[in-house]
PDB file of C-alpha atoms in Angstrom:
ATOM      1  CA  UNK A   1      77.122 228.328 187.979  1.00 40.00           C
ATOM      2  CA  UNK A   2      73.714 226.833 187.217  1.00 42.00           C
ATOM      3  CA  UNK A   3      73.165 222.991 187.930  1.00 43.00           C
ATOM      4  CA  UNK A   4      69.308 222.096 187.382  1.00 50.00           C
ATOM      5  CA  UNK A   5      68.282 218.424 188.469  1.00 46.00           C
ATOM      6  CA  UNK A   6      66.757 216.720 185.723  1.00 51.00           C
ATOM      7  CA  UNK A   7      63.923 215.731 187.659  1.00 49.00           C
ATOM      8  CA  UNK A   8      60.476 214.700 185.413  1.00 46.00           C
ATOM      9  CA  UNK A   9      57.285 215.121 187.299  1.00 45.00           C
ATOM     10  CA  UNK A  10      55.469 212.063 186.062  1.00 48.00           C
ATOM     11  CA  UNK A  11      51.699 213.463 185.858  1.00 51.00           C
ATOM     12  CA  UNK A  12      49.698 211.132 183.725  1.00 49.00           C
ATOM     13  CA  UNK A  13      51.133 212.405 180.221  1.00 74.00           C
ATOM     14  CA  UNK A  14      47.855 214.253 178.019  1.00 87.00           C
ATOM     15  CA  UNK A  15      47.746 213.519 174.335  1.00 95.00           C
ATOM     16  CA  UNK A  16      49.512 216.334 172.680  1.00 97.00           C
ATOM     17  CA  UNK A  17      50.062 217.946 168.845  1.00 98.00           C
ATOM     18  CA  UNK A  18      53.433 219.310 167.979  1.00 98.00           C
ATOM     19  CA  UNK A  19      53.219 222.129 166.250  1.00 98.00           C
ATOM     20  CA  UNK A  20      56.898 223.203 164.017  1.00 98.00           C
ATOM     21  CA  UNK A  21      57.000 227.028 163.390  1.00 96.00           C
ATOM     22  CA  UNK A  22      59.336 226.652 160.447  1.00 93.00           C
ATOM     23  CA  UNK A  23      59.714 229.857 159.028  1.00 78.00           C
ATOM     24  CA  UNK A  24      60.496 231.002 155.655  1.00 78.00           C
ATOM     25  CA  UNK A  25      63.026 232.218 153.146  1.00 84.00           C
ATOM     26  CA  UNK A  26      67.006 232.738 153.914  1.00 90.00           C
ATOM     27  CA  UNK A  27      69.337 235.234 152.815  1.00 90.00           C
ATOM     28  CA  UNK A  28      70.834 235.004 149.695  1.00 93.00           C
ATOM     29  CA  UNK A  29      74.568 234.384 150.624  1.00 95.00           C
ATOM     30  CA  UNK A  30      72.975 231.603 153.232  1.00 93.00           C
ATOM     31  CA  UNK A  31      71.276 229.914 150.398  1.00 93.00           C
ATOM     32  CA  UNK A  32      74.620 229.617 148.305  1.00 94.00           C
ATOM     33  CA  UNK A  33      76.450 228.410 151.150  1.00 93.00           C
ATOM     34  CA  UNK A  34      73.770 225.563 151.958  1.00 92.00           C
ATOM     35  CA  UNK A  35      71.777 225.302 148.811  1.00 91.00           C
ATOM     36  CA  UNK A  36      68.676 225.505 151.024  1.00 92.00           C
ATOM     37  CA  UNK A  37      65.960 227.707 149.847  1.00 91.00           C
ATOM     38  CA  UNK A  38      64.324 228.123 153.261  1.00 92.00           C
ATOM     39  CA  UNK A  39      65.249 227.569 157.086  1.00 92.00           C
ATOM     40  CA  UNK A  40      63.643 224.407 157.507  1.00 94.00           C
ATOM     41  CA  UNK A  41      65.867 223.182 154.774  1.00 95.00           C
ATOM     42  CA  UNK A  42      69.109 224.294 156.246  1.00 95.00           C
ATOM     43  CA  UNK A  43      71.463 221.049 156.716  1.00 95.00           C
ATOM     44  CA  UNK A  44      72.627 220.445 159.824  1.00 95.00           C
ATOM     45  CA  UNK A  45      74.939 217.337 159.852  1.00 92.00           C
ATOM     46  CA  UNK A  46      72.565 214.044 158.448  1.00 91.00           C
ATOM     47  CA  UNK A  47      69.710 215.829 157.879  1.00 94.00           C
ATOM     48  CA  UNK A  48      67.641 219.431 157.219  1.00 96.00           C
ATOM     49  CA  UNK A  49      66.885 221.021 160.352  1.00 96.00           C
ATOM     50  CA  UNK A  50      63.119 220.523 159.670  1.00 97.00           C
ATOM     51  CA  UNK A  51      63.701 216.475 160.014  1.00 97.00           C
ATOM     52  CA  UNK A  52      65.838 217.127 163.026  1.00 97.00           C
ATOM     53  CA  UNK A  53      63.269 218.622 165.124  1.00 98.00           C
ATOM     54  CA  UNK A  54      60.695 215.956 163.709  1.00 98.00           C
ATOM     55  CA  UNK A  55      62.804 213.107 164.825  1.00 97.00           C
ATOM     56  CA  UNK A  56      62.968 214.885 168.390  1.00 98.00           C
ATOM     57  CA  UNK A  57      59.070 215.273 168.561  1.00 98.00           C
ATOM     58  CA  UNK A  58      57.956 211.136 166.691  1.00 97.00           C
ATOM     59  CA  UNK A  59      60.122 209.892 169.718  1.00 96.00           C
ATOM     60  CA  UNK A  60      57.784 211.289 172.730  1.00 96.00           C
ATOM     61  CA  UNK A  61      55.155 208.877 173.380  1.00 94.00           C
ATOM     62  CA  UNK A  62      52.699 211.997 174.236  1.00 96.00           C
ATOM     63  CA  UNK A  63      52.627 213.213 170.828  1.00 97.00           C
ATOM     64  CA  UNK A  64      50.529 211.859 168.124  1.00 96.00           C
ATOM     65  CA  UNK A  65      50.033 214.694 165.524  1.00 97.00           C
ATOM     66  CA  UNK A  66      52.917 216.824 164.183  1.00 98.00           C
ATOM     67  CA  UNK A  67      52.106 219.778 161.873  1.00 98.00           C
ATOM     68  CA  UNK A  68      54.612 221.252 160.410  1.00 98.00           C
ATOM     69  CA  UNK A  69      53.479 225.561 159.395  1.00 97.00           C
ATOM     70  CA  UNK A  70      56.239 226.653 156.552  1.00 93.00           C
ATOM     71  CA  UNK A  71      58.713 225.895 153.349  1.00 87.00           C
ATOM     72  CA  UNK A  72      59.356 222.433 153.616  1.00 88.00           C
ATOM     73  CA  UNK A  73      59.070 219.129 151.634  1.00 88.00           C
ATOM     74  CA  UNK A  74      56.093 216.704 152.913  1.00 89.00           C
ATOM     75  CA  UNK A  75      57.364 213.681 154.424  1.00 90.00           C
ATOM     76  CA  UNK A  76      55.984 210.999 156.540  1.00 90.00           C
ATOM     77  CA  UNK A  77      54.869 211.411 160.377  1.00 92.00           C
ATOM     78  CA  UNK A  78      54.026 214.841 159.905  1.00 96.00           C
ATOM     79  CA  UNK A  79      51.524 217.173 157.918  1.00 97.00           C
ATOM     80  CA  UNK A  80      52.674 220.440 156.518  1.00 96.00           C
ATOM     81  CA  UNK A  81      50.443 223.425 156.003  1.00 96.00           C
ATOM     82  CA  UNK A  82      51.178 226.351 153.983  1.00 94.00           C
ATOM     83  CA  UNK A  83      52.345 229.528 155.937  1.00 93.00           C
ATOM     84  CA  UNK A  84      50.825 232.433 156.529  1.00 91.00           C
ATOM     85  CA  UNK A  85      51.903 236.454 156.912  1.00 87.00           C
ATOM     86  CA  UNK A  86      53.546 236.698 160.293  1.00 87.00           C
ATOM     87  CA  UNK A  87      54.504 234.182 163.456  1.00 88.00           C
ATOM     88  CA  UNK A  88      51.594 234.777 165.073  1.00 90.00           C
ATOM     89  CA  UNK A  89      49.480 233.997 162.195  1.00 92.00           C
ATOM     90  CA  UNK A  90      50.898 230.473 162.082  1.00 94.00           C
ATOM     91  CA  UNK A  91      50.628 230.187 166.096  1.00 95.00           C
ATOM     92  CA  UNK A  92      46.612 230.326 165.320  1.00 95.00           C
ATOM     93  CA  UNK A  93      46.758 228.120 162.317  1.00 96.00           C
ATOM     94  CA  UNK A  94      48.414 225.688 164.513  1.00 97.00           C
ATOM     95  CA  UNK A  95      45.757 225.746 167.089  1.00 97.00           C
ATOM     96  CA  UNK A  96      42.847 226.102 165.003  1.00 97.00           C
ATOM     97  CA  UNK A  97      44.400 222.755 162.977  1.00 97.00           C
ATOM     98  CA  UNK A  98      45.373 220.927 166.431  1.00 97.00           C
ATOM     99  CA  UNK A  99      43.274 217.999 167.287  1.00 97.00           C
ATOM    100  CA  UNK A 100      43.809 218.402 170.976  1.00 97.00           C
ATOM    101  CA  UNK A 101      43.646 220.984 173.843  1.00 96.00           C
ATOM    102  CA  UNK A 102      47.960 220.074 174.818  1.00 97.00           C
ATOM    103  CA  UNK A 103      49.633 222.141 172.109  1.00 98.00           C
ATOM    104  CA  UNK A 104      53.439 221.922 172.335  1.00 98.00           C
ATOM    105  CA  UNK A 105      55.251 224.721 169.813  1.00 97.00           C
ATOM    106  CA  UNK A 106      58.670 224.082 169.016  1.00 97.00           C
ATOM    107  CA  UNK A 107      61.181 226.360 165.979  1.00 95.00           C
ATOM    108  CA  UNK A 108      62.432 224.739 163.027  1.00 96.00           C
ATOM    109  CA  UNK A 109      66.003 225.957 163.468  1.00 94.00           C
ATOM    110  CA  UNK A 110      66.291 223.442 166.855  1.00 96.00           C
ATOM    111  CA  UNK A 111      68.631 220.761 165.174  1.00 96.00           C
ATOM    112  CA  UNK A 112      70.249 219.401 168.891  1.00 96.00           C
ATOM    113  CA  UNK A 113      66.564 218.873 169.966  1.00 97.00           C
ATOM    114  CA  UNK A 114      66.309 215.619 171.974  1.00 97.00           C
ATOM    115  CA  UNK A 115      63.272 213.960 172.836  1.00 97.00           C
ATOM    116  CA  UNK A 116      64.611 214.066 176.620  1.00 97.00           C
ATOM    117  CA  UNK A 117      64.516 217.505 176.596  1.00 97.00           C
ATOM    118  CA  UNK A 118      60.751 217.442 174.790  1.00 97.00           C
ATOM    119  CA  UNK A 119      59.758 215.251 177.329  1.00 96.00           C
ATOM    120  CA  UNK A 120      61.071 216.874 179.999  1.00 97.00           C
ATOM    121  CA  UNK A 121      59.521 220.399 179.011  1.00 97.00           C
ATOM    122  CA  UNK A 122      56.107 218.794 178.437  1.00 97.00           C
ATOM    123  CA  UNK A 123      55.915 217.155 181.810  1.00 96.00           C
ATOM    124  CA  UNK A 124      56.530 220.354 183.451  1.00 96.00           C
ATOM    125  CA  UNK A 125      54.495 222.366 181.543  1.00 97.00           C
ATOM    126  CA  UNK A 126      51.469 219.808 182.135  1.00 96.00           C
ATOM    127  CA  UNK A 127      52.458 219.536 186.118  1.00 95.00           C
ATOM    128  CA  UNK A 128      52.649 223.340 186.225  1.00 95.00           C
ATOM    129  CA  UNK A 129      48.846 224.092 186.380  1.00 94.00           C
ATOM    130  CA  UNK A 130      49.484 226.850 183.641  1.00 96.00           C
ATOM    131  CA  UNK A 131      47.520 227.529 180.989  1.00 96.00           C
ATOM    132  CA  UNK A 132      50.359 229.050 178.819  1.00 95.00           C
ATOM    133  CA  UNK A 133      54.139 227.959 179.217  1.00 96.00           C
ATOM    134  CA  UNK A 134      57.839 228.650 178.069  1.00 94.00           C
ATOM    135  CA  UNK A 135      61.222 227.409 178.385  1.00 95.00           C
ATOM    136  CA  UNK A 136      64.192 229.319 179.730  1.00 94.00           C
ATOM    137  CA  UNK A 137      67.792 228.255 180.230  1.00 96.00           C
ATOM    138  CA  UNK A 138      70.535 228.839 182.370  1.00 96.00           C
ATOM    139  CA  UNK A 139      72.853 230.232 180.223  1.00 94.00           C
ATOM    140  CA  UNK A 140      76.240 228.895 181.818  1.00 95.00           C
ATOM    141  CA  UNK A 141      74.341 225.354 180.939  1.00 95.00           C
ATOM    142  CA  UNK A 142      74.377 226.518 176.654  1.00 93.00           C
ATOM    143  CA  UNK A 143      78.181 228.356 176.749  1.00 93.00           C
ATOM    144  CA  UNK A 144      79.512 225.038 178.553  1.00 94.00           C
ATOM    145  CA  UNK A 145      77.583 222.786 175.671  1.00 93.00           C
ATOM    146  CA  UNK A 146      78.020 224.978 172.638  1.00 92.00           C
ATOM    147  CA  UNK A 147      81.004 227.427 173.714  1.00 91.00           C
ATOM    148  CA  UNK A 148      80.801 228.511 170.072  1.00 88.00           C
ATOM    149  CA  UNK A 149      77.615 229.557 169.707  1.00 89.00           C
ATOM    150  CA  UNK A 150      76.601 233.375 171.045  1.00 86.00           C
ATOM    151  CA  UNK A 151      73.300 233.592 172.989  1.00 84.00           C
ATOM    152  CA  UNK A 152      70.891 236.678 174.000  1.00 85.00           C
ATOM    153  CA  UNK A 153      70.559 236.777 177.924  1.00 88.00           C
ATOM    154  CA  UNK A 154      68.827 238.560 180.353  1.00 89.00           C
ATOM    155  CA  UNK A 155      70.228 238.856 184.023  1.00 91.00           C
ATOM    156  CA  UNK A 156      66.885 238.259 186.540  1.00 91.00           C
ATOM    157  CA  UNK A 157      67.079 237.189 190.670  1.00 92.00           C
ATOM    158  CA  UNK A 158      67.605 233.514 189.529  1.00 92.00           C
ATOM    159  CA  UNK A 159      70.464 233.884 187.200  1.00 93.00           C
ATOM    160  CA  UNK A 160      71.188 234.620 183.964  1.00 94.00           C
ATOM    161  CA  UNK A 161      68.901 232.956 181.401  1.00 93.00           C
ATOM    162  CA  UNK A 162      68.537 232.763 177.831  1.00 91.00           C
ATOM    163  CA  UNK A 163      64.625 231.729 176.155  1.00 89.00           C
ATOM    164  CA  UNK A 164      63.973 228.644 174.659  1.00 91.00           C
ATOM    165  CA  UNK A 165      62.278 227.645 171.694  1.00 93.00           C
ATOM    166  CA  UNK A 166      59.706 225.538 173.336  1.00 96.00           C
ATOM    167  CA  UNK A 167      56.541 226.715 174.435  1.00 95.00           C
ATOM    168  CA  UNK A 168      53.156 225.035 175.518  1.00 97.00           C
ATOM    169  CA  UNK A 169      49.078 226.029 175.697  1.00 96.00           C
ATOM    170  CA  UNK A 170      46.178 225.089 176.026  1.00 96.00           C
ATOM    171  CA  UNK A 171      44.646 225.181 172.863  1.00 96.00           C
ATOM    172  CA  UNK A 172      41.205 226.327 173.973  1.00 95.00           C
ATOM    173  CA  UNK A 173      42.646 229.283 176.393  1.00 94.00           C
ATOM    174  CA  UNK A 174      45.064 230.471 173.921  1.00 94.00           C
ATOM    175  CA  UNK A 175      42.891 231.111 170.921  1.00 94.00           C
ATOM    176  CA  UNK A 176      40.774 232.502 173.433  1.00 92.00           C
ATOM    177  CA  UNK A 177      43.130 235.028 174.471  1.00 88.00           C
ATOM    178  CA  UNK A 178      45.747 235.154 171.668  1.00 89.00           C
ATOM    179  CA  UNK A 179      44.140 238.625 170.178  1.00 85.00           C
ATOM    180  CA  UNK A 180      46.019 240.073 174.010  1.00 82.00           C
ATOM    181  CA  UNK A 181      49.463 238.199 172.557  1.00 79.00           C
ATOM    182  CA  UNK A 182      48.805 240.030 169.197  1.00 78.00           C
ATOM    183  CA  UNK A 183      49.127 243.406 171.098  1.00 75.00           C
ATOM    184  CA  UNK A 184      52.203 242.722 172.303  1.00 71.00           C
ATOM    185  CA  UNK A 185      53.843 241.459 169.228  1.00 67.00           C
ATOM    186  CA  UNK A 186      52.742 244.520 167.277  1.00 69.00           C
ATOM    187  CA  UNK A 187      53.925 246.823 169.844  1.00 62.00           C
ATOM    188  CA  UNK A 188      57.485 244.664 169.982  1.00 54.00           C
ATOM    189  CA  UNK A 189      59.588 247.597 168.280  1.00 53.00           C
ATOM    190  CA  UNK A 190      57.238 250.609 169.522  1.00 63.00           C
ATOM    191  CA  UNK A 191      58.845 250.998 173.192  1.00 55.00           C
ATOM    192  CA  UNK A 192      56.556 253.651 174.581  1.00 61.00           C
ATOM    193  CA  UNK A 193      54.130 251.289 173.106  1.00 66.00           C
ATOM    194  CA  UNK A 194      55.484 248.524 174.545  1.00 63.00           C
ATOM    195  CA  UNK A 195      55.918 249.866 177.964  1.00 61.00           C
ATOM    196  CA  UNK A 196      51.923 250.999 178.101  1.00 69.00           C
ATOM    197  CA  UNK A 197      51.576 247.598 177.329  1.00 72.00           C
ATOM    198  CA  UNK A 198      53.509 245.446 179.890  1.00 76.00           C
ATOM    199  CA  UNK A 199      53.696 248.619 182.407  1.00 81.00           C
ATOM    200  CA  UNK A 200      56.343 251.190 182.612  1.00 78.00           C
ATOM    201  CA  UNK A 201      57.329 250.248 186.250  1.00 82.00           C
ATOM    202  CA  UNK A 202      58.030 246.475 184.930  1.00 81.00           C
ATOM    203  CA  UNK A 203      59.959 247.799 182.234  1.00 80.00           C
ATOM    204  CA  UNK A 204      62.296 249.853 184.535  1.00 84.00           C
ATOM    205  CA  UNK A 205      62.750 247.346 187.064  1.00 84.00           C
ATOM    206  CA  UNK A 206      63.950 245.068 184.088  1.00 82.00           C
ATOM    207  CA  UNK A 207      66.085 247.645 182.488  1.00 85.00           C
ATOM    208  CA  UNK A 208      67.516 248.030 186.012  1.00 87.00           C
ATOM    209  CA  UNK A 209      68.242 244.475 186.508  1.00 87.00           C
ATOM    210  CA  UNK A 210      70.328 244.237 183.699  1.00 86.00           C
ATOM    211  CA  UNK A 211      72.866 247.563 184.631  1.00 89.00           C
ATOM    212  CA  UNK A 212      72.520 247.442 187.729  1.00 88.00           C
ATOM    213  CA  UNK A 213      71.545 244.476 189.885  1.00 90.00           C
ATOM    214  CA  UNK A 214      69.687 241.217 188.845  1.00 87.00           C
ATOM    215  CA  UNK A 215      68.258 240.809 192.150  1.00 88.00           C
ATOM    216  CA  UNK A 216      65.930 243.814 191.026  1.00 87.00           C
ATOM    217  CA  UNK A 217      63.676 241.332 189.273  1.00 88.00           C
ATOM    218  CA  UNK A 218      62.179 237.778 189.207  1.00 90.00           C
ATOM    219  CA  UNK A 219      60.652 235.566 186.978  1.00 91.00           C
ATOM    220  CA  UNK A 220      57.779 235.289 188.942  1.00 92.00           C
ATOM    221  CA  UNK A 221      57.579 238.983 189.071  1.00 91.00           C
ATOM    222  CA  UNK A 222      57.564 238.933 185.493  1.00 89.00           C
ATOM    223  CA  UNK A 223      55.487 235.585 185.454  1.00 91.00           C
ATOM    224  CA  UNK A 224      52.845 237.693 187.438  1.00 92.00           C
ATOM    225  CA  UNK A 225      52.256 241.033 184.867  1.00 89.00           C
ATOM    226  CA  UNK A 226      52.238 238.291 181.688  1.00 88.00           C
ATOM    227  CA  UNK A 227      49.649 236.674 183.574  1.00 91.00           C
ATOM    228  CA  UNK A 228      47.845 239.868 184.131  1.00 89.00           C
ATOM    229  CA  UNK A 229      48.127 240.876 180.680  1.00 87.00           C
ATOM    230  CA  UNK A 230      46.557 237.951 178.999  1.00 87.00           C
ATOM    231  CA  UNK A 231      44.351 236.714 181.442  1.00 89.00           C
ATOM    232  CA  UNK A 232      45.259 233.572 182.594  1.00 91.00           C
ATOM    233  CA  UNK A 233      48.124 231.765 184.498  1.00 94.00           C
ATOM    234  CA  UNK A 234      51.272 231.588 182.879  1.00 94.00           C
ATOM    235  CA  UNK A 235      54.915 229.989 183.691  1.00 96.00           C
ATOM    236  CA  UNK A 236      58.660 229.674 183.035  1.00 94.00           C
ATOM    237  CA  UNK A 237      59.880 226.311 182.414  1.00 96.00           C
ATOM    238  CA  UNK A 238      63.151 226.307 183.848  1.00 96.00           C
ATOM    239  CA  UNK A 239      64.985 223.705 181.604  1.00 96.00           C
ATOM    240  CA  UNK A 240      68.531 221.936 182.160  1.00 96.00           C
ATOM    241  CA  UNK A 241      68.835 221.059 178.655  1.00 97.00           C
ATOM    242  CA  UNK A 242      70.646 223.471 176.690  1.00 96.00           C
ATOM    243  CA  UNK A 243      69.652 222.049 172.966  1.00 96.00           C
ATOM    244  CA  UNK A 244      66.314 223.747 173.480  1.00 96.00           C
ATOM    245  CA  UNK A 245      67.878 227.647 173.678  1.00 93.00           C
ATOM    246  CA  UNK A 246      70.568 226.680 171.353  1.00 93.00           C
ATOM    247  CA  UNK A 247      69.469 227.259 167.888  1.00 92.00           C
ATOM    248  CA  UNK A 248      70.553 228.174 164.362  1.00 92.00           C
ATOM    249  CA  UNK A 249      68.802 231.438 162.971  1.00 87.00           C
ATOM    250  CA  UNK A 250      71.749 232.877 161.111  1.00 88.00           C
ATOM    251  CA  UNK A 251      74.402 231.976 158.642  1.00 91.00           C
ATOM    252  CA  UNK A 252      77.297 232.854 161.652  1.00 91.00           C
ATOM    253  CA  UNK A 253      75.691 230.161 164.006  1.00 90.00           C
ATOM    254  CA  UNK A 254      75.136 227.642 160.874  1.00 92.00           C
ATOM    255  CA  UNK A 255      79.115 228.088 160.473  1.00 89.00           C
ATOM    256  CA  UNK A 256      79.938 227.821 163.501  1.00 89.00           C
ATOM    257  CA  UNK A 257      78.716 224.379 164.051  1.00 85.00           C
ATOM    258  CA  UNK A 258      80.041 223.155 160.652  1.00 78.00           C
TER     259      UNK A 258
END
């Protein structure tokens, strides 16, 4: 069973924007249930999910700006800006609005997000000498906090791990090199696509590792083609706090922490 020290590296902490990736519109049956018109709106015990994850972020002394990209009511301590047509759209808007070159991303649907666990990602991802970053979680660590709650895992050489819903650039490098993410994301559902892509031998060993043994692959291994692909250095931000992989995209997971 994963235990992950909760060590911060203390490098001196860069002035950061947060940038909330909030979505849109909900399913019909979820908007009778809630009475929330969009994901950001959601309620979540106090409070919409949106205000949540902006509580989380105002509380990290690193962060000044937050911008919040979706469907949700302006409010004070952050600035919202109209989305536009797809995720990665709103991953440039964020950087082309963010004041500085540390650009932490975080989902709107993260309502256990703690600033401890913020904190804790940021640190890393600053200390890691990456240019691009991304949180991954042991997944014993989310089934003993929310036993409820059903998570997508993948079974590598460390362990099995479920993603995050942090993630961390430089703002400068990525805007530079995000037209290498867009060719990923459009090939997402294409897999011959996708495997000319992120290279068929890559996609084996991974498909491997899941049937047959985990000790086929690494995350460095997989650290090292992502890095290939888009050109600069790239790493996985092993995190101990399961609120950052736990979160609440459909109406099953919204009941199941009512």
């Amino acid at each position: 069973m994963w235990r992950v020290a909760k060590q911060v590296h203390s490098p001196l902490m860069t002035p950061t924007t947060a940038i909330i990736l909030a979505g849109g519109a909900i399913d019909a049956e979820w908007q009778q249930r809630t009475g929330a018109r969009t994901r950001a709106e959601v309620p979540v015990g106090d409070a919409p999910m949106y205000l949540h994850v902006v509580r989380a972020l105002r509380q990290v002394d690193a962060i000044g700006d937050i911008l919040l990209i979706g469907d949700a009511p302006a409010g004070e301590g952050y600035t919202t800006l109209p989305p536009r047509d797809s995720l990665l759209e709103n991953v440039r808007l964020g950087l082309e609005r963010c004041p500085t070159d540390s650009a932490l991303f975080a989902t709107v649907d993260l309502p256990f997000l703690t600033p401890e666990s913020v904190r804790f990602f940021l640190q890393e991802s600053l200390a890691s000498g990456a240019a691009l970053t991304y949180a991954v979680v042991p997944a014993d660590l989310c089934r003993e906090r929310f036993p409820q709650l059903k998570r997508t895992t993948v079974r590598l050489r460390e362990g099995e791990l479920t993603g995050g819903n942090l993630f961390w650039a430089q703002r400068a490098v990525a805007l530079r090199e995000l037209h290498r993410l867009e060719l990923l994301y459009r090939a997402r559902k294409q897999p011959v696509r996708l495997a000319l892509q992120i290279g068929v031998g890559l996609l084996i060993r991974f498909l491997l590792a899941q049937y047959l043994s985990p000790r086929l692959l690494s995350v460095e291994q997989i650290e090292r083609r992502v890095a290939h692909i888009l050109h600069v250095p790239v790493k996985a931000i092993l995190t101990p706090y399961p609120e950052v992989g736990t979160d609440i995209d459909r109406l099953e997971h919204w009941l199941a922490v009512q």
